[in-house]
PDB file of C-alpha atoms and ligand atoms in Angstrom:
ATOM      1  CA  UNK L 256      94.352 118.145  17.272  1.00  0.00           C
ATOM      2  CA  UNK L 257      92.414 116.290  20.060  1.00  0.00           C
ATOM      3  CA  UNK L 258      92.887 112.938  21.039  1.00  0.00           C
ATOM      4  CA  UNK L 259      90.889 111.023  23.767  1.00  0.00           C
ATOM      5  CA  UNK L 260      92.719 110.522  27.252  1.00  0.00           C
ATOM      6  CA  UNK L 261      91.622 106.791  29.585  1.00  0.00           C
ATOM      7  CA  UNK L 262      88.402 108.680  30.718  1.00  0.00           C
ATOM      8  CA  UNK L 263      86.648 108.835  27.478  1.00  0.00           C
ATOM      9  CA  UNK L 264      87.320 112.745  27.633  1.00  0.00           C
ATOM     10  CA  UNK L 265      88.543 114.590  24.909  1.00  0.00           C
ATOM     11  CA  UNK L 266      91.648 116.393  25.758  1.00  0.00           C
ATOM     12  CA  UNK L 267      93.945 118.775  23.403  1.00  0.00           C
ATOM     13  CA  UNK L 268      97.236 117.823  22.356  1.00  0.00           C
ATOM     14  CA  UNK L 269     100.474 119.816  23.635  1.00  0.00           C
ATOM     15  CA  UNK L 270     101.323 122.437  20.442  1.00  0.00           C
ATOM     16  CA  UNK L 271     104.424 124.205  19.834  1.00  0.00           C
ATOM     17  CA  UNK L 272     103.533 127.588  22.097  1.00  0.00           C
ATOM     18  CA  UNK L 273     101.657 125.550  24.777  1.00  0.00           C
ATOM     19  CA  UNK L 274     102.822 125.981  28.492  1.00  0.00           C
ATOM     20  CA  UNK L 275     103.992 122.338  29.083  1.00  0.00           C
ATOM     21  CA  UNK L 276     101.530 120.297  30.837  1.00  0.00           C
ATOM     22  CA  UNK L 277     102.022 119.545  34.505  1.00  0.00           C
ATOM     23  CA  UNK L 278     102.190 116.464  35.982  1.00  0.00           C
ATOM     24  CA  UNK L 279     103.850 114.477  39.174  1.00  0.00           C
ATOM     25  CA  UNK L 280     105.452 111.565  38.234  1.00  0.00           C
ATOM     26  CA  UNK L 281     108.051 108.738  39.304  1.00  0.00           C
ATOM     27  CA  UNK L 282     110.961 108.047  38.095  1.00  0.00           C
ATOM     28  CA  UNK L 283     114.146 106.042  38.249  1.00  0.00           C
ATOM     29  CA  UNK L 284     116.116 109.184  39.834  1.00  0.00           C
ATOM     30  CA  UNK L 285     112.728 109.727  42.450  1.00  0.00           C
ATOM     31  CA  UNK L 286     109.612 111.884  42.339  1.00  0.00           C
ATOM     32  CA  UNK L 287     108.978 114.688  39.854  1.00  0.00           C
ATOM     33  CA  UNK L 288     107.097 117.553  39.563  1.00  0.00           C
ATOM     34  CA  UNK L 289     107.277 118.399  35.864  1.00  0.00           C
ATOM     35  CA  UNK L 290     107.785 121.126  34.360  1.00  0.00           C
ATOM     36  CA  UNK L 291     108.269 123.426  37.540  1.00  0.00           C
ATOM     37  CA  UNK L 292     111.554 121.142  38.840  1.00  0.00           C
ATOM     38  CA  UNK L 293     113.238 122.007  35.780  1.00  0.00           C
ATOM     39  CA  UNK L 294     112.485 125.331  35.631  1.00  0.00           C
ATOM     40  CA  UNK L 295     115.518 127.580  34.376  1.00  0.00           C
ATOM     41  CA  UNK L 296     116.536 124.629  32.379  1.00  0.00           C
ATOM     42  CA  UNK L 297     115.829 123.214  28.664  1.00  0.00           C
ATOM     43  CA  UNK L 298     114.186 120.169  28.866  1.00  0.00           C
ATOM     44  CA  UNK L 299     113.906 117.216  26.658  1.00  0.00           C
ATOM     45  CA  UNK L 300     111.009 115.206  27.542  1.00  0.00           C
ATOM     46  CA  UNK L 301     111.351 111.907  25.292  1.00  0.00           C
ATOM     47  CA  UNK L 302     109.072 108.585  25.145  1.00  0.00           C
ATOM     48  CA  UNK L 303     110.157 105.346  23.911  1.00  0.00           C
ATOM     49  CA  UNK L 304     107.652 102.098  23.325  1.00  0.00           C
ATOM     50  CA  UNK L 305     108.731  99.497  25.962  1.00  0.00           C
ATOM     51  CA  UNK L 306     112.029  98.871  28.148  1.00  0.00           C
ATOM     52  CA  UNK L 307     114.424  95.876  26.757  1.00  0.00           C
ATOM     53  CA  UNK L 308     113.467  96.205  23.491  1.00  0.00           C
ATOM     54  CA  UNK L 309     116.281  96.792  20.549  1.00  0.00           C
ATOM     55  CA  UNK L 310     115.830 100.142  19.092  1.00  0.00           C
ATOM     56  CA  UNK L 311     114.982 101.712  22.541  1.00  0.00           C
ATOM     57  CA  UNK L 312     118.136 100.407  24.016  1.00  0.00           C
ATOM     58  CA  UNK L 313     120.411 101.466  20.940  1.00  0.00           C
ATOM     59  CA  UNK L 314     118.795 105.124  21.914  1.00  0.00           C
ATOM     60  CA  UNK L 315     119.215 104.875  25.269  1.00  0.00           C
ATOM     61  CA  UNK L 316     122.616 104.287  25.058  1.00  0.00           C
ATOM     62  CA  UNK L 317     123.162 107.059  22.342  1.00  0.00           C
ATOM     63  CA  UNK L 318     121.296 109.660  24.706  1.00  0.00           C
ATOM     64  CA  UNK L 319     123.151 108.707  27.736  1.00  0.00           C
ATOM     65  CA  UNK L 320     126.418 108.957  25.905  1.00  0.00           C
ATOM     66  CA  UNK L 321     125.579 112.468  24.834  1.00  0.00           C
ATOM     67  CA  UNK L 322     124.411 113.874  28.461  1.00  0.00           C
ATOM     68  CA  UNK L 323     127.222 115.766  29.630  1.00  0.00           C
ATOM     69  CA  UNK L 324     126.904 117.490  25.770  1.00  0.00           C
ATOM     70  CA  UNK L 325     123.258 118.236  26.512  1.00  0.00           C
ATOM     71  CA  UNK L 326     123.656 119.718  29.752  1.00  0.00           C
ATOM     72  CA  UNK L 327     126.403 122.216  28.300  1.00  0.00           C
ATOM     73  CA  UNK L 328     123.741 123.703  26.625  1.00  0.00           C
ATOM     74  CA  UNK L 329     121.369 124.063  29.654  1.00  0.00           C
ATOM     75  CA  UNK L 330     119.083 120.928  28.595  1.00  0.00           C
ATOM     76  CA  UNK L 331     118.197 118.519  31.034  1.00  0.00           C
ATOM     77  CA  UNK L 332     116.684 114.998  29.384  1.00  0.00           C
ATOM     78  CA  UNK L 333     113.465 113.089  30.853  1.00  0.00           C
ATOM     79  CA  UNK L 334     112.247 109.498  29.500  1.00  0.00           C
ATOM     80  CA  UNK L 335     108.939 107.811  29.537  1.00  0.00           C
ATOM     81  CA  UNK L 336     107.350 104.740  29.081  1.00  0.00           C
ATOM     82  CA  UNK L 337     104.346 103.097  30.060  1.00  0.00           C
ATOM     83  CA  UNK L 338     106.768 100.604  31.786  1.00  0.00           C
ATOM     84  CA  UNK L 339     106.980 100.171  35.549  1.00  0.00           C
ATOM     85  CA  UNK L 340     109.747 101.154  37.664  1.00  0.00           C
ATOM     86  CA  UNK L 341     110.714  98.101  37.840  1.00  0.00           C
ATOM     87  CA  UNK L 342     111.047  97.246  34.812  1.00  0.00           C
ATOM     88  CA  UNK L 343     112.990 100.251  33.965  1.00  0.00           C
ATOM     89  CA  UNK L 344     115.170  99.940  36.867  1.00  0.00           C
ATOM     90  CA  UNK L 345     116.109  96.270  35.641  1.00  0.00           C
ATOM     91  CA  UNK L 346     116.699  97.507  31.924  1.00  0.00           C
ATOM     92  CA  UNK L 347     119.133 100.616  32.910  1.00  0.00           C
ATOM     93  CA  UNK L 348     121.277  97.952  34.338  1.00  0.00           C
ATOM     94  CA  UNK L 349     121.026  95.305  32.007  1.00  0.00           C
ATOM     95  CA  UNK L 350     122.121  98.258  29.251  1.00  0.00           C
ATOM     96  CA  UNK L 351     124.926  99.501  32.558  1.00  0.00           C
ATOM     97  CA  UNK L 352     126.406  95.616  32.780  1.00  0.00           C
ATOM     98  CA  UNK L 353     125.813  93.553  29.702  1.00  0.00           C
ATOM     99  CA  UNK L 354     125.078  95.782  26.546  1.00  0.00           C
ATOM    100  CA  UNK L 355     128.489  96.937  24.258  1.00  0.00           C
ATOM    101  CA  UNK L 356     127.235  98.536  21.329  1.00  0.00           C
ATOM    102  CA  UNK L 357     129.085 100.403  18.959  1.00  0.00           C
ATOM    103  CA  UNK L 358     131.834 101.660  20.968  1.00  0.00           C
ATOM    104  CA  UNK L 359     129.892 102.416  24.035  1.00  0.00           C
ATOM    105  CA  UNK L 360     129.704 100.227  27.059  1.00  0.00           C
ATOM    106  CA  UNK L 361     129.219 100.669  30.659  1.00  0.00           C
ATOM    107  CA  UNK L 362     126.364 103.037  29.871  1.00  0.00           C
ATOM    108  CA  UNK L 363     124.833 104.775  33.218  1.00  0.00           C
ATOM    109  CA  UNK L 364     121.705 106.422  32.440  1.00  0.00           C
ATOM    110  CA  UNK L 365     121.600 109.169  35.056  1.00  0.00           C
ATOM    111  CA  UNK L 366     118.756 110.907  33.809  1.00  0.00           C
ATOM    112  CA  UNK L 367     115.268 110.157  35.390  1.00  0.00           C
ATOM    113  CA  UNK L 368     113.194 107.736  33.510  1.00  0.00           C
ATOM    114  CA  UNK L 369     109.065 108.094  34.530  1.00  0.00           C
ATOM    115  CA  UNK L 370     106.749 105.087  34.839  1.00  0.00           C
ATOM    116  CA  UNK L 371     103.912 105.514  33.436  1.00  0.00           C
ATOM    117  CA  UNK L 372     101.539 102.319  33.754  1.00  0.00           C
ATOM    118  CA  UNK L 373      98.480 104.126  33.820  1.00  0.00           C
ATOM    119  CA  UNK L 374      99.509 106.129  30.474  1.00  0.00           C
ATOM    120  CA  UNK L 375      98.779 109.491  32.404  1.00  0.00           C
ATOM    121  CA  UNK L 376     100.976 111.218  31.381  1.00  0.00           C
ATOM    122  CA  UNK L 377     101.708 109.798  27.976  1.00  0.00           C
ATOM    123  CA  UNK L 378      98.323 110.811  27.434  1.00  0.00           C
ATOM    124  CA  UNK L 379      98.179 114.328  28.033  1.00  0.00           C
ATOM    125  CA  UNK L 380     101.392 114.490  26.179  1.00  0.00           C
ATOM    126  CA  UNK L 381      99.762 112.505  22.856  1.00  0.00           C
ATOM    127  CA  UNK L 382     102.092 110.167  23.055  1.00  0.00           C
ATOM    128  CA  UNK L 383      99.754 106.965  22.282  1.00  0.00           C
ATOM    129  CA  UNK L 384      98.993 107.257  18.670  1.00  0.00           C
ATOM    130  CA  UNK L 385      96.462 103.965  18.217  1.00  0.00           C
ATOM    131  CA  UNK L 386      96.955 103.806  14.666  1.00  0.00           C
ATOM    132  CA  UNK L 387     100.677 102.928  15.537  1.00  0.00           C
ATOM    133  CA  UNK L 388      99.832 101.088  18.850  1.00  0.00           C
ATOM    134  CA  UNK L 389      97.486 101.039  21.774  1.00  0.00           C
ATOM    135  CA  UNK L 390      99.624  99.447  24.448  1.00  0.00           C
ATOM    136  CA  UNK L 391     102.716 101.223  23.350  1.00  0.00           C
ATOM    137  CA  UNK L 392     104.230 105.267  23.602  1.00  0.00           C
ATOM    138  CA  UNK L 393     105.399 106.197  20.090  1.00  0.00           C
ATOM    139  CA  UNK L 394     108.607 108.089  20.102  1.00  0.00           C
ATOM    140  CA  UNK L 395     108.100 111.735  20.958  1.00  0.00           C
ATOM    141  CA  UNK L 396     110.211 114.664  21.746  1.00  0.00           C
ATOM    142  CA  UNK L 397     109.123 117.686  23.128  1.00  0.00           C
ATOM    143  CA  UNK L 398     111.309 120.440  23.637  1.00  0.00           C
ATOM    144  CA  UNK L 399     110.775 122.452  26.436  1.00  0.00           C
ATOM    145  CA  UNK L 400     112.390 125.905  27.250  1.00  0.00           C
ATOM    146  CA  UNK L 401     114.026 127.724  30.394  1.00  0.00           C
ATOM    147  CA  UNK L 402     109.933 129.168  31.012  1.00  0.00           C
ATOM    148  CA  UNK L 403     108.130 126.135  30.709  1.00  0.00           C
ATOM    149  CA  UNK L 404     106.892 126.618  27.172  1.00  0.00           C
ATOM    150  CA  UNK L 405     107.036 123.814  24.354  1.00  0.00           C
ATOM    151  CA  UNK L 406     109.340 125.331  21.172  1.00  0.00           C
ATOM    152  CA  UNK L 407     109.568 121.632  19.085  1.00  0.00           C
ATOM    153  CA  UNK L 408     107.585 118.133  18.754  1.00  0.00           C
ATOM    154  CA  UNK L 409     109.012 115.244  16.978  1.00  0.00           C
ATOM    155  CA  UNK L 410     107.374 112.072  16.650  1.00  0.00           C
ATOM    156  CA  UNK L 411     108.638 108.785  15.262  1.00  0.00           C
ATOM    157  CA  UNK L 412     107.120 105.641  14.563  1.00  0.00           C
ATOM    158  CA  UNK L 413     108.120 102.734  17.276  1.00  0.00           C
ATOM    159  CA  UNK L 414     110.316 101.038  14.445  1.00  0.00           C
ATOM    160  CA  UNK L 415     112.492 104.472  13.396  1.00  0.00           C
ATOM    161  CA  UNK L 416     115.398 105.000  16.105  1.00  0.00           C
ATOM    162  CA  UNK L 417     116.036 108.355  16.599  1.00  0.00           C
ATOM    163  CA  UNK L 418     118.718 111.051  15.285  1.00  0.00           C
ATOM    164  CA  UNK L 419     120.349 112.097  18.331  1.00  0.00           C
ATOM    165  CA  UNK L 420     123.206 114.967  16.424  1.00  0.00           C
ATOM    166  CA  UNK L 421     119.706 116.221  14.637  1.00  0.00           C
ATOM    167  CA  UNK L 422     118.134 116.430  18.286  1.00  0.00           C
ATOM    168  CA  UNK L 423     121.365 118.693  19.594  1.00  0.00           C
ATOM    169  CA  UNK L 424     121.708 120.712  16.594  1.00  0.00           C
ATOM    170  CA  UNK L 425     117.478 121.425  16.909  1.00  0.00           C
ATOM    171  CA  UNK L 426     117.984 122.338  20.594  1.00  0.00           C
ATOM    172  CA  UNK L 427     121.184 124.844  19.336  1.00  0.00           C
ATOM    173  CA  UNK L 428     119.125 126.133  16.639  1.00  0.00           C
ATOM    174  CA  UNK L 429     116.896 127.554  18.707  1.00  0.00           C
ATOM    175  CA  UNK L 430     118.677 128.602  21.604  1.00  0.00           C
ATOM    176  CA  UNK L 431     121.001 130.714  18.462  1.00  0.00           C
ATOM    177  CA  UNK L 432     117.299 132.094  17.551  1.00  0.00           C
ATOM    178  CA  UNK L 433     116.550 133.055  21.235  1.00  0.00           C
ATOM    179  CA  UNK L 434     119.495 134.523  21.383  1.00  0.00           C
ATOM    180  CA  UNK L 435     120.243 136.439  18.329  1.00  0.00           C
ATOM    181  CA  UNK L 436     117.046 136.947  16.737  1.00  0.00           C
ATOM    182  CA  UNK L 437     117.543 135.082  13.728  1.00  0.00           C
ATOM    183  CA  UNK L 438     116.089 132.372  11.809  1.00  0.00           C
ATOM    184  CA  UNK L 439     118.172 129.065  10.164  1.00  0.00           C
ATOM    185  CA  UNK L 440     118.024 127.499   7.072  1.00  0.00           C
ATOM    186  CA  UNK L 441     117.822 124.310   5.995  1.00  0.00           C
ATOM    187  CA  UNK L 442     120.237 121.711   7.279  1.00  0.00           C
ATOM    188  CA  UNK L 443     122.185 125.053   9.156  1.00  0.00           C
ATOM    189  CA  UNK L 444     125.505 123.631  11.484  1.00  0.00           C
ATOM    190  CA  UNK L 445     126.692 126.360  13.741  1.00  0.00           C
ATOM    191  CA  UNK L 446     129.097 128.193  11.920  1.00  0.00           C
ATOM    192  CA  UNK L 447     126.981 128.604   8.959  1.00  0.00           C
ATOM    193  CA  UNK L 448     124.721 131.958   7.862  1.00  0.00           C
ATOM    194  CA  UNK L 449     121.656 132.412   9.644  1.00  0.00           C
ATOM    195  CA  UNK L 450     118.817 134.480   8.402  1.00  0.00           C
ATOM    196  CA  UNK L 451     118.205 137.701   9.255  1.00  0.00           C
ATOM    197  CA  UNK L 452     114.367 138.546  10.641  1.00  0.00           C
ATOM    198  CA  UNK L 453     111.961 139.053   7.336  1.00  0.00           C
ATOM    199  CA  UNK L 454     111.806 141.821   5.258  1.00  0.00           C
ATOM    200  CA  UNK L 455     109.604 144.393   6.474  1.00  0.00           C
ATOM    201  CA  UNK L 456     109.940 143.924   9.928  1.00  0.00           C
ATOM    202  CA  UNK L 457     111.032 146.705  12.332  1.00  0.00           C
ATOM    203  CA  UNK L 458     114.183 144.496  13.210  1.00  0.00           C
ATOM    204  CA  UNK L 459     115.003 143.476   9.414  1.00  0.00           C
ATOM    205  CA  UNK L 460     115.531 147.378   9.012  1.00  0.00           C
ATOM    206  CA  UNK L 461     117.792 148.136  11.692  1.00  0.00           C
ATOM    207  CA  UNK L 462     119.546 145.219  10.487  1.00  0.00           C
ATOM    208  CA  UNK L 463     120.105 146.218   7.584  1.00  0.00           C
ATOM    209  CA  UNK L 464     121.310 150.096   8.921  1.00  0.00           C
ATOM    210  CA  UNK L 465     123.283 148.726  10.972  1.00  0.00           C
ATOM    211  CA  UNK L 466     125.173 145.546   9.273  1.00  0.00           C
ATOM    212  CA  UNK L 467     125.350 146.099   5.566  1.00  0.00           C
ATOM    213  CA  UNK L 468     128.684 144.994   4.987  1.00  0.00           C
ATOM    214  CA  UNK L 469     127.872 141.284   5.978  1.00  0.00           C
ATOM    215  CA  UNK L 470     124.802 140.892   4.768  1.00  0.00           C
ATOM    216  CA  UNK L 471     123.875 138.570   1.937  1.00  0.00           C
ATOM    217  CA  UNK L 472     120.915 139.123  -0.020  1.00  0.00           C
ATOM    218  CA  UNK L 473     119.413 136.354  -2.634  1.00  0.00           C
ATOM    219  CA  UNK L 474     116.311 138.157  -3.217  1.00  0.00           C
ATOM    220  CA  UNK L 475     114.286 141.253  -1.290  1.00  0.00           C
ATOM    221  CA  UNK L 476     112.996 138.235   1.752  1.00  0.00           C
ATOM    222  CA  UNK L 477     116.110 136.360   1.561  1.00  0.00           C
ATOM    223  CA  UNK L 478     118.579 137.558   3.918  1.00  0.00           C
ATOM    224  CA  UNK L 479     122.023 136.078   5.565  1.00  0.00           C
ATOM    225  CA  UNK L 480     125.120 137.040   7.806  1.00  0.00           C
ATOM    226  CA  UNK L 481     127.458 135.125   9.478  1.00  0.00           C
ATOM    227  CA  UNK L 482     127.706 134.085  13.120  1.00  0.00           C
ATOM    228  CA  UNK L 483     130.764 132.669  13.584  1.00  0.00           C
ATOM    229  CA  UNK L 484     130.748 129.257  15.916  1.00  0.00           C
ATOM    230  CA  UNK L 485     132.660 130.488  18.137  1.00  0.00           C
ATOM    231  CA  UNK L 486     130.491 133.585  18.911  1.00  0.00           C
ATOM    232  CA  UNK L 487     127.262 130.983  19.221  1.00  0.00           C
ATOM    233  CA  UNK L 488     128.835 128.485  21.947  1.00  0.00           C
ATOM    234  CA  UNK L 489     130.071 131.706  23.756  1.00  0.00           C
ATOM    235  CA  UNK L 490     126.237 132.690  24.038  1.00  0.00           C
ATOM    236  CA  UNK L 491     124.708 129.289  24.580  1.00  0.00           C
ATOM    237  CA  UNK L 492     127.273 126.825  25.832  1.00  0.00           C
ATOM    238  CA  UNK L 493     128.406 126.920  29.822  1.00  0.00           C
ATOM    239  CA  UNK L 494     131.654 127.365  30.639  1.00  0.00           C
TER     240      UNK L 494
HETATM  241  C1  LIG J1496     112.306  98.556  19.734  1.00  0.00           C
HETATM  242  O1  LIG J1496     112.649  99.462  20.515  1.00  0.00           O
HETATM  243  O2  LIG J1496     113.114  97.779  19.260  1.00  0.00           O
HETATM  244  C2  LIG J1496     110.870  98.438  19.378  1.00  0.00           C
HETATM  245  C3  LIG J1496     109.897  98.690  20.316  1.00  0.00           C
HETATM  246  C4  LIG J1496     108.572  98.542  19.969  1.00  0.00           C
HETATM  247  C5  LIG J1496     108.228  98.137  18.697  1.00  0.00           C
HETATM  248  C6  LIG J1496     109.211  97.924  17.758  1.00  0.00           C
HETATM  249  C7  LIG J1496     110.550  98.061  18.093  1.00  0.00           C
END
């Protein structure tokens, strides 16, 4: 997919397997150098369509409530709008003193938040989609891993908020995949069977030798075992 950046140049949109593009940027926590400052870390680079606007305050409120979750599991979180500083710097703390919303209140969002004015780096990330809007991001989320390389994209359109518990449970999915060298199915929870690699591959056989007891088989490319929950936040989670 290409998409064409301020210059009239056609650039490439990030895919799943790209190194993440680089960029400097500043935020509401100072300056940035992304991805190499996070380096180590998952990342969750997220845009949203404009500061004090509903939906985007209903998710920054959700995110910031879940931080402390997200950093258990080695992910850091990064926002973006084309919105100045600011302007951002004013919304965080209209959401900090005057926003209660469903429970949560006093809201600090501690995680940096870029400007973007010039849509720099929205645009290297295709995050303007003009059929949605031209002066707006759409809502994004790339996931980027410990080396620097982009594992997920989600995109929603500006008027869906976004499903913060499906965001974790992505980022866990994978990290269980990293780690184990398995696969999920559909809907998977930790705790639930995973899939074991596909039939015919070098590890699907030693698997097999080596685990018979537990595994589940619905058909010759369909296979399960358990991981138990526990074992998975041992791996993933910090201490
Ligand atoms: C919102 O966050 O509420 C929103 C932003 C842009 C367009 C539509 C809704």
């Amino acid at each position: 997919m290409e998409m064409e950046n301020p210059q009239n140049q056609i650039v490439p949109m990030p895919r799943i397997g790209d190194k993440a593009p680089v960029f400097n940027a500043v935020t509401t926590q100072g300056n940035i150098n992304f991805p190499a400052d996070f380096s180590g870390s998952w990342v969750i680079l997220f845009s949203h369509p404009a500061d004090f606007t509903p939906v985007c305050t209903s998710e920054f409120m959700t995110f910031a409530s879940m931080e402390e979750k997200f950093a258990k599991a080695n992910c850091k979180l990064v926002g973006l709008s084309v919105d100045g500083l600011y302007s951002h710097i004013a919304w965080l703390r209209t959401i900090k003193e005057k926003i209660e919303y469903k429970g949560m209140k006093n809201v600090e969002v501690k995680f940096p938040l870029i400007e973007d004015i010039t849509m720099e780096v929205a645009q290297k990330y295709g995050m303007m989609m003009p059929g949605e809007s031209n002066t707006k991001a759409v809502r994004a989320v790339f996931f980027i891993d410990p080396k620097g390389i982009i594992r997920a994209i989600i995109y929603y359109p500006l008027s869906l908020g976004r499903n913060f518990e499906e965001l974790y449970r992505a980022l866990v999915a994978m990290q269980t995949a990293d780690a184990f060298s398995i696969a999920t199915p559909a809907d998977w929870q930790p705790g639930d069977d995973v899939i074991v690699p596909p039939a015919g591959s070098c590890g699907a056989a030693k698997e097999r030798m080596e685990d018979k007891t537990n595994l589940k088989c619905y058909d010759w490319f369909f296979c399960t075992k358990p991981i138990s929950k526990e074992d998975i936040e041992k791996t993933i989670l910090k201490k």
